[in-house]
Every structure is written in structure tokens, then in C-alpha cells.
């Protein structure tokens, strides 16, 4: 357990250091059908957040004896959520880097680093059966909180300032 948390922490800190020392390119991703890079990231982030809510509900069901269906839904919604966040994270780190210009941006940068550290720690704990029963729910909750903070400081902020644009 301690090793998984240490590695997850190293991932979080490593991403933060890379984002801080890397010279941002300010090159935005562009996807056909979307008006801007921030719109693409906001919609991908929103889809990932919806899947995180599915994760929360399926985890709750699993811990109440939900069986194989809840477990399968949990695994696949988690995989899809992570896949949706990867292009957003790559763009944020490469194009924008770690920033602290406002409280919102600082919280967003910290939460972004925490997401992948919590994810790595959770996956490492899951791969080693026999650990403490509380470890996976605690790491899952940390991941949920970090992703929620990301969504609040990016997608929701974008939609409230720019509207529901594509």
C-alpha cells in the first residue's frame, strides 16, 4: 500500500514539475466540429465527469453486493473516463503547463496532477490482492474528488463563461 501511494505521489509531483519547467507551446488541439481547443477539452472533460459519476454509482453497487454487472460497468466506465482525459491532460501539460495565475487555475493544475497520481496508486493497489479493504475505496474517493475539482475548474467554468458551445 505504501509503495503504491509513493509511486502515485511521484507521478503527481513528476507531472507538476514537468508542467512547471516545460516551456508551454500554447498550441491548441483542434477537432472537427468544435469551435476551439477549450471547447474540445470541456466536452471531453464533461463526458469523463459523467463516467466518473457512473463510477461512483457502480462502486456503491459493488460494495453492496452488486455482482458482475456492477463490476463490469465500473471497470469499463473507468477505462473510458481515463481514455477521455488523456488527450486533455496531454494538451494541458504540453500547451499550457502548470500554472498558478489565479486560484482557479492553481486548483486546476493541482487537481490535474493529483488525478493521475491517485489513478496510478489505485491501479497498483488493485493489482495486489490482500491489501487493506479500505485502500481501494479511499483511493477511488480521492480520484473522484480530484476529477470533480478538475471539472469544476475547467469545463463548468468554460460553460458558464462561454456558454454551451461546441
Coordinates of C-alpha atoms in Angstrom, one line a residue:
X1 CA 0.0 0.0 0.0
X2 CA 2.7 2.4 1.0
X3 CA 4.7 1.7 -2.2
X4 CA 1.6 2.3 -4.4
X5 CA 0.9 5.7 -2.7
X6 CA 4.6 6.6 -3.0
X7 CA 4.6 5.8 -6.7
X8 CA 1.3 7.7 -7.2
X9 CA 2.8 10.7 -5.4
X10 CA 5.9 10.6 -7.6
X11 CA 3.6 10.6 -10.7
X12 CA 1.7 13.6 -9.4
X13 CA 4.9 15.5 -8.5
X14 CA 6.5 14.5 -11.7
X15 CA 3.6 15.8 -13.8
X16 CA 3.7 19.1 -11.8
X17 CA 7.4 19.5 -12.3
X18 CA 7.2 18.7 -16.0
X19 CA 4.3 21.2 -16.4
X20 CA 6.3 23.9 -14.5
X21 CA 9.6 23.6 -16.2
X22 CA 8.3 22.8 -19.7
X23 CA 8.0 25.8 -21.9
X24 CA 4.3 26.0 -22.9
X25 CA 3.7 25.9 -26.7
X26 CA 0.2 27.5 -26.5
X27 CA -0.7 25.3 -29.4
X28 CA -4.3 24.2 -29.1
X29 CA -5.8 20.9 -30.2
X30 CA -8.3 21.2 -32.9
X31 CA -11.1 18.7 -33.6
X32 CA -13.6 19.0 -36.5
X33 CA -16.9 20.1 -35.2
X34 CA -15.6 22.1 -32.3
X35 CA -15.1 25.8 -32.2
X36 CA -11.9 25.8 -30.2
X37 CA -9.4 23.8 -28.1
X38 CA -11.1 24.8 -24.9
X39 CA -14.4 23.6 -26.2
X40 CA -13.0 20.2 -27.1
X41 CA -11.4 19.9 -23.7
X42 CA -14.5 21.0 -21.9
X43 CA -16.7 18.5 -23.6
X44 CA -14.2 15.6 -23.2
X45 CA -13.9 16.6 -19.6
X46 CA -17.7 16.6 -19.2
X47 CA -18.0 13.2 -20.7
X48 CA -15.3 11.9 -18.4
X49 CA -17.1 13.5 -15.4
X50 CA -20.3 11.8 -16.4
X51 CA -18.4 8.5 -16.4
X52 CA -16.9 9.3 -13.0
X53 CA -20.5 9.6 -11.7
X54 CA -21.2 6.2 -13.2
X55 CA -18.0 5.0 -11.4
X56 CA -19.4 6.4 -8.1
X57 CA -22.8 4.6 -8.6
X58 CA -21.3 1.3 -9.8
X59 CA -18.7 1.3 -6.9
X60 CA -21.6 1.8 -4.4
X61 CA -23.5 -1.0 -6.0
X62 CA -20.4 -3.3 -6.0
X63 CA -19.9 -2.8 -2.3
X64 CA -23.5 -3.7 -1.6
X65 CA -23.2 -7.0 -3.4
X66 CA -23.9 -5.8 -7.0
X67 CA -22.0 -8.6 -8.6
X68 CA -20.5 -8.9 -12.0
X69 CA -22.7 -6.4 -13.8
X70 CA -21.7 -3.5 -11.5
X71 CA -18.1 -4.6 -11.5
X72 CA -18.0 -4.7 -15.3
X73 CA -19.7 -1.3 -15.6
X74 CA -17.2 0.1 -13.1
X75 CA -14.2 -1.3 -15.0
X76 CA -15.4 -0.1 -18.4
X77 CA -16.6 3.3 -17.4
X78 CA -13.3 3.9 -15.6
X79 CA -11.3 2.8 -18.7
X80 CA -13.4 5.1 -20.9
X81 CA -13.1 8.0 -18.4
X82 CA -9.3 7.7 -18.3
X83 CA -9.1 7.5 -22.1
X84 CA -11.2 10.7 -22.4
X85 CA -8.9 12.5 -20.0
X86 CA -5.6 11.6 -21.7
X87 CA -5.8 14.0 -24.7
X88 CA -7.0 16.7 -22.4
X89 CA -4.1 16.2 -20.0
X90 CA -1.5 15.9 -22.8
X91 CA -2.8 19.2 -24.2
X92 CA -2.9 20.9 -20.9
X93 CA 0.7 19.9 -19.9
X94 CA 2.2 20.5 -23.3
X95 CA 0.4 23.6 -24.5
X96 CA -0.2 25.3 -21.2
X97 CA 2.0 23.8 -18.5
X98 CA 1.5 24.1 -14.7
X99 CA 0.1 27.5 -13.9
X100 CA -0.9 29.4 -10.8
X101 CA -2.1 32.7 -12.3
X102 CA -5.4 32.6 -10.3
X103 CA -6.8 30.4 -7.6
X104 CA -9.0 28.6 -10.1
X105 CA -6.0 27.9 -12.3
X106 CA -3.9 26.8 -9.4
X107 CA -6.6 24.4 -8.1
X108 CA -7.0 23.1 -11.6
X109 CA -3.2 22.4 -12.0
X110 CA -3.0 20.7 -8.6
X111 CA -6.1 18.6 -9.3
X112 CA -4.8 17.6 -12.7
X113 CA -1.6 16.3 -11.2
X114 CA -3.5 14.6 -8.4
X115 CA -5.8 12.7 -10.8
X116 CA -3.1 10.7 -12.4
X117 CA -1.2 10.1 -9.1
X118 CA -4.4 8.8 -7.5
X119 CA -5.2 6.7 -10.6
X120 CA -1.7 5.1 -10.6
X121 CA -1.9 4.4 -6.8
X122 CA -5.4 2.8 -7.2
X123 CA -4.4 0.6 -10.1
X124 CA -1.3 -0.6 -8.2
X125 CA -3.3 -1.4 -5.1
X126 CA -5.9 -3.2 -7.2
X127 CA -3.2 -5.3 -8.8
X128 CA -2.0 -6.6 -5.4
X129 CA -4.8 -8.6 -3.7
X130 CA -4.7 -8.9 0.0
X131 CA -4.2 -5.2 0.8
X132 CA -6.4 -3.4 3.3
X133 CA -10.1 -3.4 2.3
X134 CA -10.3 0.4 2.8
X135 CA -7.5 1.2 0.4
X136 CA -9.3 1.0 -2.9
X137 CA -12.4 3.0 -1.8
X138 CA -10.2 5.7 -0.3
X139 CA -8.1 6.0 -3.4
X140 CA -11.2 5.9 -5.6
X141 CA -12.7 8.7 -3.5
X142 CA -9.5 10.7 -3.9
X143 CA -9.7 10.2 -7.6
X144 CA -13.4 11.2 -7.6
X145 CA -12.6 14.4 -5.7
X146 CA -9.7 15.3 -7.9
X147 CA -11.7 14.7 -11.1
X148 CA -14.6 16.7 -9.7
X149 CA -12.3 19.6 -8.9
X150 CA -10.9 19.4 -12.5
X151 CA -14.4 19.5 -14.0
X152 CA -15.5 22.4 -11.7
X153 CA -12.4 24.5 -12.5
X154 CA -12.4 23.8 -16.3
X155 CA -15.5 22.5 -18.0
X156 CA -18.1 24.1 -15.8
X157 CA -16.1 27.3 -15.7
X158 CA -15.8 27.3 -19.5
X159 CA -19.5 26.6 -20.0
X160 CA -20.6 29.4 -17.5
X161 CA -18.3 31.9 -19.2
X162 CA -18.7 30.9 -22.9
X163 CA -22.0 29.1 -23.0
X164 CA -22.6 25.5 -24.1
X165 CA -20.6 25.9 -27.3
X166 CA -19.2 23.1 -29.4

